[in-house]
């Protein structure tokens, strides 16, 4: 089992990197962005008793991390099948 | 039934389970000893990883740190979970495809160098040994507080239990005990949290209770907490930052990179059957970790309010010292809680000002351990907390010990010094290495070095500045060669160690801190514990630069990188 061509191998890898970069940007925004850098601005908004920035720092970022990994696993599975390199 | 009997019963039952599993899951081959045979279901591996990862520090100390650091405690919450995203996307699937037993083995093969492998073994051993000391202390402390045997006896019993299941079962025995330990620890953590959240907010889910309003009144719980702490002169709970924004970013990032680079976590992903499973297993691990980590902020905040309001009920008078509750007396006995009647009025004053504050010691660790007693929960819950603390410490210790023993028997012995030993001999060697590692860890637990408190920071700093960059670049940049990787690892560790030691003392002996532990001397105001990320950046930079001016890696190494980037063709983890 291998890539059909050199171009395929290149395309697979660059799609993988693109997916990774998009997810890493989200990873950065939910934790460092919402939880630290813009925490004061977000704290002006409230959900129930939570200030939004505080919620991201102590709750929201963690939920987002879990979602990110499962999205990555799902999308990579699709990508493997698209290029025929999934495990049998 | 008395609390004492109940605790013996619950802890005894969990220990019997661990031993039972050990007898059932004996390792018969090196593959079973190092990677549990490579057939662990991704969800089961996720659960074992969660127990492996969550140590005595997560279980006992973290909520207490958050209770006193407020918003600033978020660095631990985000740092110790966000690393799993890096692990899932940057390392785990590729290392699983590589399909061998240890982290140094990857570094040795990828950088076609024995030197690189030995440097990696050293980093791994230093990081893991320093980390294991904390677990051994946790075991001794949990025993001495709950079972009321002395610290040394407790530690000895703990060592005995780990010895049985880790030496007999290796990774196979450790995996199945970790799954049971996860179940024990998560119940032990969440049940008291549910009761306390119900008491304070009427909402049984702590994650929602933290954002809900208090039972008797229409103020939100967090607003009430902010008000109570600021009235006494403490920083506002929900906005209290840790030093500067830059420091918080650096601290969080260091913990994330360190998490992704800790070998005892990485090797757990060698135990699943496929690359696909390594990706999803990281997600499951984080699900199981998130259950505790999203509960911890509620535990911390509610424990803080409970403590403050016990001392000074809202609208009431300060607590009279002679009328203090039983748990207060009990924890005074341990020295973790200390009262000094400075103004001689017989009442307890608690404030942020050092000259009027009469609660002279309030240890972080009390928050989780005393919580069930403060909330007057039934005895079986308190007994469960004892078993949970022990499960957290034992599971992490076992994972670390396996990482250490496999580095010794597989990387040093089989890989470097005696390549010709048979599998049977290697299996015996790995058992002896495991036994030796337990004895060394136990010795350090009996005689905790003065630097023990600072060592977790060192473990994360080393993992972040040496292991993580070497692994990541090995996968994502084909051009990184032996010279670059070795120079990068040494530069990364060098910078991190120099910074940590110059501010906290050489091996944490304070008098040798030649630049002093002073904020004005900190580089950009970054505290030593948060410096791993700077070491990592130095590592990346040096490795990149050195690789560009030296010879490209040989063709077979570049082909190896090609092959680990593609999931197909992964076989189960193997030795050669």
PDB file of N, CA and C in Angstrom, chain A residues 1-3 9 12-13 16-17 20 23-24 27 30-32 35-37 39 43 46-51 53-54 56-59 61-63 65-66 68-70 72-73 76-77 80 84-88, chain B residues 66 70-71 74 77-78 81-82 84-86 88-90 94 207 210-211 220 222-223 226 236 238-239 245 248-249 252-253 256 274-276 279-280 282-284 286-287 290 294 297 476 565-568 570:
ATOM      1  N   UNK A   1       0.844  -1.207   0.000  1.00  0.00           N
ATOM      2  CA  UNK A   1       0.000   0.000   0.000  1.00  0.00           C
ATOM      3  C   UNK A   1       0.874   1.249   0.000  1.00  0.00           C
ATOM      4  N   UNK A   2       0.675   2.075  -0.996  1.00  0.00           N
ATOM      5  CA  UNK A   2       1.451   3.322  -1.015  1.00  0.00           C
ATOM      6  C   UNK A   2       0.717   4.332  -1.882  1.00  0.00           C
ATOM      7  N   UNK A   3       1.282   5.519  -1.992  1.00  0.00           N
ATOM      8  CA  UNK A   3       0.674   6.524  -2.862  1.00  0.00           C
ATOM      9  C   UNK A   3       0.803   6.082  -4.311  1.00  0.00           C
ATOM     10  N   UNK A   9       1.483  11.941  -3.119  1.00  0.00           N
ATOM     11  CA  UNK A   9       2.123  12.002  -1.808  1.00  0.00           C
ATOM     12  C   UNK A   9       2.257  13.449  -1.370  1.00  0.00           C
ATOM     13  N   UNK A  12      -1.268  14.926  -0.571  1.00  0.00           N
ATOM     14  CA  UNK A  12      -1.754  14.411   0.707  1.00  0.00           C
ATOM     15  C   UNK A  12      -1.114  15.175   1.848  1.00  0.00           C
ATOM     16  N   UNK A  13       0.204  15.338   1.763  1.00  0.00           N
ATOM     17  CA  UNK A  13       0.928  15.993   2.855  1.00  0.00           C
ATOM     18  C   UNK A  13       0.523  17.457   2.978  1.00  0.00           C
ATOM     19  N   UNK A  16      -2.838  17.721   4.568  1.00  0.00           N
ATOM     20  CA  UNK A  16      -2.661  17.432   5.993  1.00  0.00           C
ATOM     21  C   UNK A  16      -2.169  18.680   6.732  1.00  0.00           C
ATOM     22  N   UNK A  17      -1.143  19.332   6.158  1.00  0.00           N
ATOM     23  CA  UNK A  17      -0.573  20.520   6.806  1.00  0.00           C
ATOM     24  C   UNK A  17      -1.608  21.640   6.871  1.00  0.00           C
ATOM     25  N   UNK A  20      -4.053  20.925   9.586  1.00  0.00           N
ATOM     26  CA  UNK A  20      -3.385  21.123  10.866  1.00  0.00           C
ATOM     27  C   UNK A  20      -3.282  22.602  11.220  1.00  0.00           C
ATOM     28  N   UNK A  23      -6.638  24.038  12.306  1.00  0.00           N
ATOM     29  CA  UNK A  23      -6.996  23.605  13.656  1.00  0.00           C
ATOM     30  C   UNK A  23      -6.098  24.261  14.710  1.00  0.00           C
ATOM     31  N   UNK A  24      -4.814  24.478  14.353  1.00  0.00           N
ATOM     32  CA  UNK A  24      -3.902  25.114  15.312  1.00  0.00           C
ATOM     33  C   UNK A  24      -4.285  26.576  15.545  1.00  0.00           C
ATOM     34  N   UNK A  27      -7.048  26.407  17.926  1.00  0.00           N
ATOM     35  CA  UNK A  27      -6.441  26.033  19.205  1.00  0.00           C
ATOM     36  C   UNK A  27      -5.868  27.275  19.890  1.00  0.00           C
ATOM     37  N   UNK A  30      -8.876  29.947  20.909  1.00  0.00           N
ATOM     38  CA  UNK A  30      -9.732  29.638  22.065  1.00  0.00           C
ATOM     39  C   UNK A  30      -8.960  29.693  23.385  1.00  0.00           C
ATOM     40  N   UNK A  31      -7.657  29.386  23.360  1.00  0.00           N
ATOM     41  CA  UNK A  31      -6.920  29.383  24.619  1.00  0.00           C
ATOM     42  C   UNK A  31      -6.170  30.705  24.825  1.00  0.00           C
ATOM     43  N   UNK A  32      -5.142  30.935  24.014  1.00  0.00           N
ATOM     44  CA  UNK A  32      -4.340  32.142  24.192  1.00  0.00           C
ATOM     45  C   UNK A  32      -5.131  33.409  23.846  1.00  0.00           C
ATOM     46  N   UNK A  35      -8.706  33.268  26.169  1.00  0.00           N
ATOM     47  CA  UNK A  35      -8.440  33.027  27.579  1.00  0.00           C
ATOM     48  C   UNK A  35      -7.409  33.964  28.191  1.00  0.00           C
ATOM     49  N   UNK A  36      -6.513  34.523  27.368  1.00  0.00           N
ATOM     50  CA  UNK A  36      -5.439  35.346  27.939  1.00  0.00           C
ATOM     51  C   UNK A  36      -5.354  36.736  27.292  1.00  0.00           C
ATOM     52  N   UNK A  37      -5.114  36.789  25.967  1.00  0.00           N
ATOM     53  CA  UNK A  37      -4.824  38.075  25.336  1.00  0.00           C
ATOM     54  C   UNK A  37      -6.031  39.024  25.345  1.00  0.00           C
ATOM     55  N   UNK A  39      -8.815  38.589  27.235  1.00  0.00           N
ATOM     56  CA  UNK A  39      -9.684  38.178  28.339  1.00  0.00           C
ATOM     57  C   UNK A  39     -10.459  39.365  28.922  1.00  0.00           C
ATOM     58  N   UNK A  43     -14.452  39.646  29.088  1.00  0.00           N
ATOM     59  CA  UNK A  43     -15.078  39.620  30.410  1.00  0.00           C
ATOM     60  C   UNK A  43     -16.242  40.598  30.519  1.00  0.00           C
ATOM     61  N   UNK A  46     -21.237  38.458  29.525  1.00  0.00           N
ATOM     62  CA  UNK A  46     -21.472  37.429  30.540  1.00  0.00           C
ATOM     63  C   UNK A  46     -22.431  36.361  30.054  1.00  0.00           C
ATOM     64  N   UNK A  47     -22.134  35.111  30.434  1.00  0.00           N
ATOM     65  CA  UNK A  47     -23.103  34.027  30.241  1.00  0.00           C
ATOM     66  C   UNK A  47     -23.450  33.548  31.629  1.00  0.00           C
ATOM     67  N   UNK A  48     -24.658  33.849  32.077  1.00  0.00           N
ATOM     68  CA  UNK A  48     -25.020  33.503  33.445  1.00  0.00           C
ATOM     69  C   UNK A  48     -24.027  34.173  34.376  1.00  0.00           C
ATOM     70  N   UNK A  49     -23.478  33.395  35.315  1.00  0.00           N
ATOM     71  CA  UNK A  49     -22.534  33.965  36.267  1.00  0.00           C
ATOM     72  C   UNK A  49     -21.118  34.051  35.727  1.00  0.00           C
ATOM     73  N   UNK A  50     -20.883  33.449  34.573  1.00  0.00           N
ATOM     74  CA  UNK A  50     -19.525  33.440  34.025  1.00  0.00           C
ATOM     75  C   UNK A  50     -19.224  34.718  33.270  1.00  0.00           C
ATOM     76  N   UNK A  51     -18.051  35.324  33.534  1.00  0.00           N
ATOM     77  CA  UNK A  51     -17.532  36.298  32.594  1.00  0.00           C
ATOM     78  C   UNK A  51     -16.952  35.487  31.442  1.00  0.00           C
ATOM     79  N   UNK A  53     -14.516  35.723  29.211  1.00  0.00           N
ATOM     80  CA  UNK A  53     -13.069  35.466  29.132  1.00  0.00           C
ATOM     81  C   UNK A  53     -12.645  34.422  30.160  1.00  0.00           C
ATOM     82  N   UNK A  54     -13.147  34.574  31.371  1.00  0.00           N
ATOM     83  CA  UNK A  54     -12.868  33.638  32.450  1.00  0.00           C
ATOM     84  C   UNK A  54     -13.394  32.242  32.085  1.00  0.00           C
ATOM     85  N   UNK A  56     -13.783  30.986  29.076  1.00  0.00           N
ATOM     86  CA  UNK A  56     -12.885  30.384  28.073  1.00  0.00           C
ATOM     87  C   UNK A  56     -11.631  29.824  28.748  1.00  0.00           C
ATOM     88  N   UNK A  57     -11.076  30.583  29.683  1.00  0.00           N
ATOM     89  CA  UNK A  57      -9.823  30.171  30.317  1.00  0.00           C
ATOM     90  C   UNK A  57      -9.995  28.921  31.170  1.00  0.00           C
ATOM     91  N   UNK A  58     -11.145  28.767  31.832  1.00  0.00           N
ATOM     92  CA  UNK A  58     -11.282  27.652  32.778  1.00  0.00           C
ATOM     93  C   UNK A  58     -12.231  26.554  32.317  1.00  0.00           C
ATOM     94  N   UNK A  59     -12.971  26.776  31.244  1.00  0.00           N
ATOM     95  CA  UNK A  59     -13.898  25.755  30.768  1.00  0.00           C
ATOM     96  C   UNK A  59     -13.852  25.621  29.236  1.00  0.00           C
ATOM     97  N   UNK A  61     -12.005  26.588  26.673  1.00  0.00           N
ATOM     98  CA  UNK A  61     -10.849  26.154  25.892  1.00  0.00           C
ATOM     99  C   UNK A  61     -10.712  24.631  25.959  1.00  0.00           C
ATOM    100  N   UNK A  62     -11.008  24.039  27.111  1.00  0.00           N
ATOM    101  CA  UNK A  62     -10.848  22.589  27.262  1.00  0.00           C
ATOM    102  C   UNK A  62     -11.860  21.838  26.386  1.00  0.00           C
ATOM    103  N   UNK A  63     -13.112  22.317  26.378  1.00  0.00           N
ATOM    104  CA  UNK A  63     -14.102  21.674  25.501  1.00  0.00           C
ATOM    105  C   UNK A  63     -13.664  21.787  24.044  1.00  0.00           C
ATOM    106  N   UNK A  65     -10.627  22.003  22.877  1.00  0.00           N
ATOM    107  CA  UNK A  65      -9.502  21.092  22.610  1.00  0.00           C
ATOM    108  C   UNK A  65     -10.015  19.689  22.272  1.00  0.00           C
ATOM    109  N   UNK A  66     -10.983  19.219  23.060  1.00  0.00           N
ATOM    110  CA  UNK A  66     -11.536  17.879  22.821  1.00  0.00           C
ATOM    111  C   UNK A  66     -12.131  17.818  21.416  1.00  0.00           C
ATOM    112  N   UNK A  68     -11.463  19.669  18.838  1.00  0.00           N
ATOM    113  CA  UNK A  68     -10.426  19.785  17.811  1.00  0.00           C
ATOM    114  C   UNK A  68      -9.802  18.428  17.482  1.00  0.00           C
ATOM    115  N   UNK A  69      -9.510  17.635  18.521  1.00  0.00           N
ATOM    116  CA  UNK A  69      -8.851  16.348  18.266  1.00  0.00           C
ATOM    117  C   UNK A  69      -9.771  15.412  17.489  1.00  0.00           C
ATOM    118  N   UNK A  70     -11.056  15.392  17.864  1.00  0.00           N
ATOM    119  CA  UNK A  70     -11.961  14.485  17.137  1.00  0.00           C
ATOM    120  C   UNK A  70     -12.193  14.948  15.698  1.00  0.00           C
ATOM    121  N   UNK A  72      -9.980  16.539  13.913  1.00  0.00           N
ATOM    122  CA  UNK A  72      -8.737  16.160  13.238  1.00  0.00           C
ATOM    123  C   UNK A  72      -8.749  14.676  12.881  1.00  0.00           C
ATOM    124  N   UNK A  73      -9.124  13.829  13.837  1.00  0.00           N
ATOM    125  CA  UNK A  73      -9.115  12.385  13.596  1.00  0.00           C
ATOM    126  C   UNK A  73     -10.073  12.022  12.463  1.00  0.00           C
ATOM    127  N   UNK A  76      -8.713  13.462   9.032  1.00  0.00           N
ATOM    128  CA  UNK A  76      -7.546  12.711   8.565  1.00  0.00           C
ATOM    129  C   UNK A  76      -7.962  11.346   8.045  1.00  0.00           C
ATOM    130  N   UNK A  77      -8.979  10.748   8.695  1.00  0.00           N
ATOM    131  CA  UNK A  77      -9.507   9.474   8.196  1.00  0.00           C
ATOM    132  C   UNK A  77     -10.031   9.643   6.775  1.00  0.00           C
ATOM    133  N   UNK A  80      -7.101  10.051   4.376  1.00  0.00           N
ATOM    134  CA  UNK A  80      -6.444   8.763   4.117  1.00  0.00           C
ATOM    135  C   UNK A  80      -7.201   7.983   3.038  1.00  0.00           C
ATOM    136  N   UNK A  84      -6.238   6.791  -0.677  1.00  0.00           N
ATOM    137  CA  UNK A  84      -6.032   5.345  -0.637  1.00  0.00           C
ATOM    138  C   UNK A  84      -4.864   4.894   0.224  1.00  0.00           C
ATOM    139  N   UNK A  85      -4.603   5.613   1.316  1.00  0.00           N
ATOM    140  CA  UNK A  85      -3.502   5.178   2.182  1.00  0.00           C
ATOM    141  C   UNK A  85      -4.008   4.769   3.569  1.00  0.00           C
ATOM    142  N   UNK A  86      -5.334   4.482   3.662  1.00  0.00           N
ATOM    143  CA  UNK A  86      -5.845   4.079   4.973  1.00  0.00           C
ATOM    144  C   UNK A  86      -5.373   2.671   5.304  1.00  0.00           C
ATOM    145  N   UNK A  87      -5.375   2.371   6.614  1.00  0.00           N
ATOM    146  CA  UNK A  87      -4.920   1.047   7.045  1.00  0.00           C
ATOM    147  C   UNK A  87      -6.000   0.018   6.802  1.00  0.00           C
ATOM    148  N   UNK A  88      -5.571  -1.184   6.430  1.00  0.00           N
ATOM    149  CA  UNK A  88      -6.553  -2.240   6.190  1.00  0.00           C
ATOM    150  C   UNK A  88      -6.746  -3.052   7.459  1.00  0.00           C
TER     151      UNK A  88
ATOM    152  N   UNK B  66      -5.767  26.591  42.118  1.00  0.00           N
ATOM    153  CA  UNK B  66      -6.761  27.447  41.460  1.00  0.00           C
ATOM    154  C   UNK B  66      -7.526  28.254  42.511  1.00  0.00           C
ATOM    155  N   UNK B  70      -7.086  31.915  41.543  1.00  0.00           N
ATOM    156  CA  UNK B  70      -8.234  32.401  40.785  1.00  0.00           C
ATOM    157  C   UNK B  70      -8.026  32.252  39.287  1.00  0.00           C
ATOM    158  N   UNK B  71      -8.277  33.327  38.563  1.00  0.00           N
ATOM    159  CA  UNK B  71      -8.118  33.304  37.107  1.00  0.00           C
ATOM    160  C   UNK B  71      -6.696  32.883  36.717  1.00  0.00           C
ATOM    161  N   UNK B  74      -5.653  29.418  35.603  1.00  0.00           N
ATOM    162  CA  UNK B  74      -6.028  28.917  34.268  1.00  0.00           C
ATOM    163  C   UNK B  74      -4.822  28.406  33.496  1.00  0.00           C
ATOM    164  N   UNK B  77      -4.883  24.738  33.862  1.00  0.00           N
ATOM    165  CA  UNK B  77      -6.024  24.111  33.181  1.00  0.00           C
ATOM    166  C   UNK B  77      -5.791  24.030  31.678  1.00  0.00           C
ATOM    167  N   UNK B  78      -5.399  25.161  31.085  1.00  0.00           N
ATOM    168  CA  UNK B  78      -5.197  25.168  29.630  1.00  0.00           C
ATOM    169  C   UNK B  78      -3.908  24.449  29.258  1.00  0.00           C
ATOM    170  N   UNK B  81      -4.040  20.578  29.359  1.00  0.00           N
ATOM    171  CA  UNK B  81      -4.975  19.907  28.433  1.00  0.00           C
ATOM    172  C   UNK B  81      -4.620  20.226  26.984  1.00  0.00           C
ATOM    173  N   UNK B  82      -4.215  21.485  26.737  1.00  0.00           N
ATOM    174  CA  UNK B  82      -3.945  21.908  25.363  1.00  0.00           C
ATOM    175  C   UNK B  82      -2.811  21.129  24.723  1.00  0.00           C
ATOM    176  N   UNK B  84      -2.475  18.033  24.632  1.00  0.00           N
ATOM    177  CA  UNK B  84      -2.974  16.844  23.945  1.00  0.00           C
ATOM    178  C   UNK B  84      -3.355  17.123  22.499  1.00  0.00           C
ATOM    179  N   UNK B  85      -3.716  18.395  22.204  1.00  0.00           N
ATOM    180  CA  UNK B  85      -3.990  18.756  20.819  1.00  0.00           C
ATOM    181  C   UNK B  85      -2.686  18.655  20.018  1.00  0.00           C
ATOM    182  N   UNK B  86      -1.601  19.170  20.601  1.00  0.00           N
ATOM    183  CA  UNK B  86      -0.291  19.079  19.932  1.00  0.00           C
ATOM    184  C   UNK B  86       0.114  17.620  19.760  1.00  0.00           C
ATOM    185  N   UNK B  88      -1.787  14.971  19.572  1.00  0.00           N
ATOM    186  CA  UNK B  88      -2.633  14.274  18.587  1.00  0.00           C
ATOM    187  C   UNK B  88      -2.280  14.649  17.162  1.00  0.00           C
ATOM    188  N   UNK B  89      -1.929  15.940  16.936  1.00  0.00           N
ATOM    189  CA  UNK B  89      -1.717  16.375  15.558  1.00  0.00           C
ATOM    190  C   UNK B  89      -0.266  16.311  15.129  1.00  0.00           C
ATOM    191  N   UNK B  90       0.653  16.479  16.082  1.00  0.00           N
ATOM    192  CA  UNK B  90       2.054  16.608  15.680  1.00  0.00           C
ATOM    193  C   UNK B  90       2.887  15.353  15.935  1.00  0.00           C
ATOM    194  N   UNK B  94       2.291   9.736  14.040  1.00  0.00           N
ATOM    195  CA  UNK B  94       3.539   9.458  13.308  1.00  0.00           C
ATOM    196  C   UNK B  94       4.451   8.518  14.090  1.00  0.00           C
ATOM    197  N   UNK B 207     -19.683  21.999  36.655  1.00  0.00           N
ATOM    198  CA  UNK B 207     -19.321  22.879  35.541  1.00  0.00           C
ATOM    199  C   UNK B 207     -20.380  23.962  35.343  1.00  0.00           C
ATOM    200  N   UNK B 210     -20.718  26.409  38.796  1.00  0.00           N
ATOM    201  CA  UNK B 210     -19.749  27.499  38.890  1.00  0.00           C
ATOM    202  C   UNK B 210     -20.298  28.780  38.271  1.00  0.00           C
ATOM    203  N   UNK B 211     -21.160  28.632  37.263  1.00  0.00           N
ATOM    204  CA  UNK B 211     -21.730  29.823  36.615  1.00  0.00           C
ATOM    205  C   UNK B 211     -23.146  30.125  37.071  1.00  0.00           C
ATOM    206  N   UNK B 220     -24.970  35.750  41.583  1.00  0.00           N
ATOM    207  CA  UNK B 220     -24.233  34.640  40.999  1.00  0.00           C
ATOM    208  C   UNK B 220     -23.123  34.224  41.952  1.00  0.00           C
ATOM    209  N   UNK B 222     -20.024  33.304  41.389  1.00  0.00           N
ATOM    210  CA  UNK B 222     -18.712  33.925  41.159  1.00  0.00           C
ATOM    211  C   UNK B 222     -18.681  35.383  41.604  1.00  0.00           C
ATOM    212  N   UNK B 223     -19.821  36.094  41.465  1.00  0.00           N
ATOM    213  CA  UNK B 223     -19.880  37.486  41.929  1.00  0.00           C
ATOM    214  C   UNK B 223     -19.746  37.521  43.445  1.00  0.00           C
ATOM    215  N   UNK B 226     -16.130  36.903  44.295  1.00  0.00           N
ATOM    216  CA  UNK B 226     -15.346  38.113  44.028  1.00  0.00           C
ATOM    217  C   UNK B 226     -15.521  39.120  45.154  1.00  0.00           C
ATOM    218  N   UNK B 236      -9.340  40.258  43.085  1.00  0.00           N
ATOM    219  CA  UNK B 236     -10.616  39.755  42.578  1.00  0.00           C
ATOM    220  C   UNK B 236     -10.426  38.397  41.908  1.00  0.00           C
ATOM    221  N   UNK B 238     -11.978  36.380  39.726  1.00  0.00           N
ATOM    222  CA  UNK B 238     -12.136  36.074  38.296  1.00  0.00           C
ATOM    223  C   UNK B 238     -11.215  36.865  37.372  1.00  0.00           C
ATOM    224  N   UNK B 239     -10.450  37.811  37.920  1.00  0.00           N
ATOM    225  CA  UNK B 239      -9.584  38.592  37.031  1.00  0.00           C
ATOM    226  C   UNK B 239      -8.133  38.608  37.487  1.00  0.00           C
ATOM    227  N   UNK B 245       0.612  39.345  31.245  1.00  0.00           N
ATOM    228  CA  UNK B 245      -0.003  38.603  30.139  1.00  0.00           C
ATOM    229  C   UNK B 245       1.042  37.734  29.448  1.00  0.00           C
ATOM    230  N   UNK B 248       1.780  34.684  31.443  1.00  0.00           N
ATOM    231  CA  UNK B 248       0.719  33.684  31.362  1.00  0.00           C
ATOM    232  C   UNK B 248       0.781  32.913  30.049  1.00  0.00           C
ATOM    233  N   UNK B 249       1.052  33.644  28.959  1.00  0.00           N
ATOM    234  CA  UNK B 249       1.173  32.974  27.658  1.00  0.00           C
ATOM    235  C   UNK B 249       2.350  31.985  27.691  1.00  0.00           C
ATOM    236  N   UNK B 252       1.591  28.912  30.006  1.00  0.00           N
ATOM    237  CA  UNK B 252       0.632  27.992  29.382  1.00  0.00           C
ATOM    238  C   UNK B 252       1.288  27.207  28.252  1.00  0.00           C
ATOM    239  N   UNK B 253       2.029  27.931  27.395  1.00  0.00           N
ATOM    240  CA  UNK B 253       2.666  27.283  26.250  1.00  0.00           C
ATOM    241  C   UNK B 253       3.731  26.278  26.708  1.00  0.00           C
ATOM    242  N   UNK B 256       2.006  23.180  27.816  1.00  0.00           N
ATOM    243  CA  UNK B 256       1.456  22.446  26.668  1.00  0.00           C
ATOM    244  C   UNK B 256       2.549  21.652  25.951  1.00  0.00           C
ATOM    245  N   UNK B 274      -3.555   0.797  15.493  1.00  0.00           N
ATOM    246  CA  UNK B 274      -3.374   1.500  14.222  1.00  0.00           C
ATOM    247  C   UNK B 274      -3.079   2.977  14.404  1.00  0.00           C
ATOM    248  N   UNK B 275      -2.590   3.613  13.321  1.00  0.00           N
ATOM    249  CA  UNK B 275      -2.352   5.050  13.299  1.00  0.00           C
ATOM    250  C   UNK B 275      -3.655   5.800  13.584  1.00  0.00           C
ATOM    251  N   UNK B 276      -4.703   5.333  12.912  1.00  0.00           N
ATOM    252  CA  UNK B 276      -6.039   5.912  13.097  1.00  0.00           C
ATOM    253  C   UNK B 276      -6.419   5.917  14.582  1.00  0.00           C
ATOM    254  N   UNK B 279      -4.735   8.650  16.682  1.00  0.00           N
ATOM    255  CA  UNK B 279      -5.382   9.964  16.596  1.00  0.00           C
ATOM    256  C   UNK B 279      -6.590  10.032  17.518  1.00  0.00           C
ATOM    257  N   UNK B 280      -7.502   9.060  17.407  1.00  0.00           N
ATOM    258  CA  UNK B 280      -8.732   9.170  18.193  1.00  0.00           C
ATOM    259  C   UNK B 280      -8.475   8.904  19.672  1.00  0.00           C
ATOM    260  N   UNK B 282      -6.038   9.914  21.440  1.00  0.00           N
ATOM    261  CA  UNK B 282      -5.640  11.164  22.090  1.00  0.00           C
ATOM    262  C   UNK B 282      -6.888  11.961  22.458  1.00  0.00           C
ATOM    263  N   UNK B 283      -7.894  11.914  21.574  1.00  0.00           N
ATOM    264  CA  UNK B 283      -9.160  12.584  21.862  1.00  0.00           C
ATOM    265  C   UNK B 283      -9.854  11.970  23.065  1.00  0.00           C
ATOM    266  N   UNK B 284      -9.887  10.631  23.106  1.00  0.00           N
ATOM    267  CA  UNK B 284     -10.526   9.966  24.257  1.00  0.00           C
ATOM    268  C   UNK B 284      -9.777  10.273  25.543  1.00  0.00           C
ATOM    269  N   UNK B 286      -8.234  12.940  26.261  1.00  0.00           N
ATOM    270  CA  UNK B 286      -8.578  14.294  26.694  1.00  0.00           C
ATOM    271  C   UNK B 286     -10.014  14.367  27.216  1.00  0.00           C
ATOM    272  N   UNK B 287     -10.915  13.568  26.665  1.00  0.00           N
ATOM    273  CA  UNK B 287     -12.287  13.520  27.205  1.00  0.00           C
ATOM    274  C   UNK B 287     -12.229  13.117  28.678  1.00  0.00           C
ATOM    275  N   UNK B 290     -10.646  15.815  30.682  1.00  0.00           N
ATOM    276  CA  UNK B 290     -11.491  17.012  30.779  1.00  0.00           C
ATOM    277  C   UNK B 290     -12.560  16.863  31.856  1.00  0.00           C
ATOM    278  N   UNK B 294     -12.428  20.111  34.053  1.00  0.00           N
ATOM    279  CA  UNK B 294     -13.480  21.130  34.051  1.00  0.00           C
ATOM    280  C   UNK B 294     -14.215  21.141  35.393  1.00  0.00           C
ATOM    281  N   UNK B 297     -12.037  23.700  38.458  1.00  0.00           N
ATOM    282  CA  UNK B 297     -12.273  25.116  38.764  1.00  0.00           C
ATOM    283  C   UNK B 297     -13.433  25.311  39.737  1.00  0.00           C
ATOM    284  N   UNK B 476       8.431  16.632  10.710  1.00  0.00           N
ATOM    285  CA  UNK B 476       7.955  17.653   9.776  1.00  0.00           C
ATOM    286  C   UNK B 476       9.025  18.281   8.910  1.00  0.00           C
ATOM    287  N   UNK B 565       4.936   9.347   7.405  1.00  0.00           N
ATOM    288  CA  UNK B 565       3.902  10.342   7.120  1.00  0.00           C
ATOM    289  C   UNK B 565       2.665   9.713   6.498  1.00  0.00           C
ATOM    290  N   UNK B 566       2.720   8.425   6.187  1.00  0.00           N
ATOM    291  CA  UNK B 566       1.619   7.754   5.503  1.00  0.00           C
ATOM    292  C   UNK B 566       1.117   6.620   6.400  1.00  0.00           C
ATOM    293  N   UNK B 567      -0.179   6.624   6.730  1.00  0.00           N
ATOM    294  CA  UNK B 567      -0.680   5.623   7.676  1.00  0.00           C
ATOM    295  C   UNK B 567      -0.573   4.188   7.162  1.00  0.00           C
ATOM    296  N   UNK B 568      -0.800   3.950   5.877  1.00  0.00           N
ATOM    297  CA  UNK B 568      -0.852   2.586   5.366  1.00  0.00           C
ATOM    298  C   UNK B 568       0.458   1.862   5.632  1.00  0.00           C
ATOM    299  N   UNK B 570       1.247   0.325   8.419  1.00  0.00           N
ATOM    300  CA  UNK B 570       1.677   0.271   9.821  1.00  0.00           C
ATOM    301  C   UNK B 570       1.514  -1.144  10.317  1.00  0.00           C
TER     302      UNK B 570
END
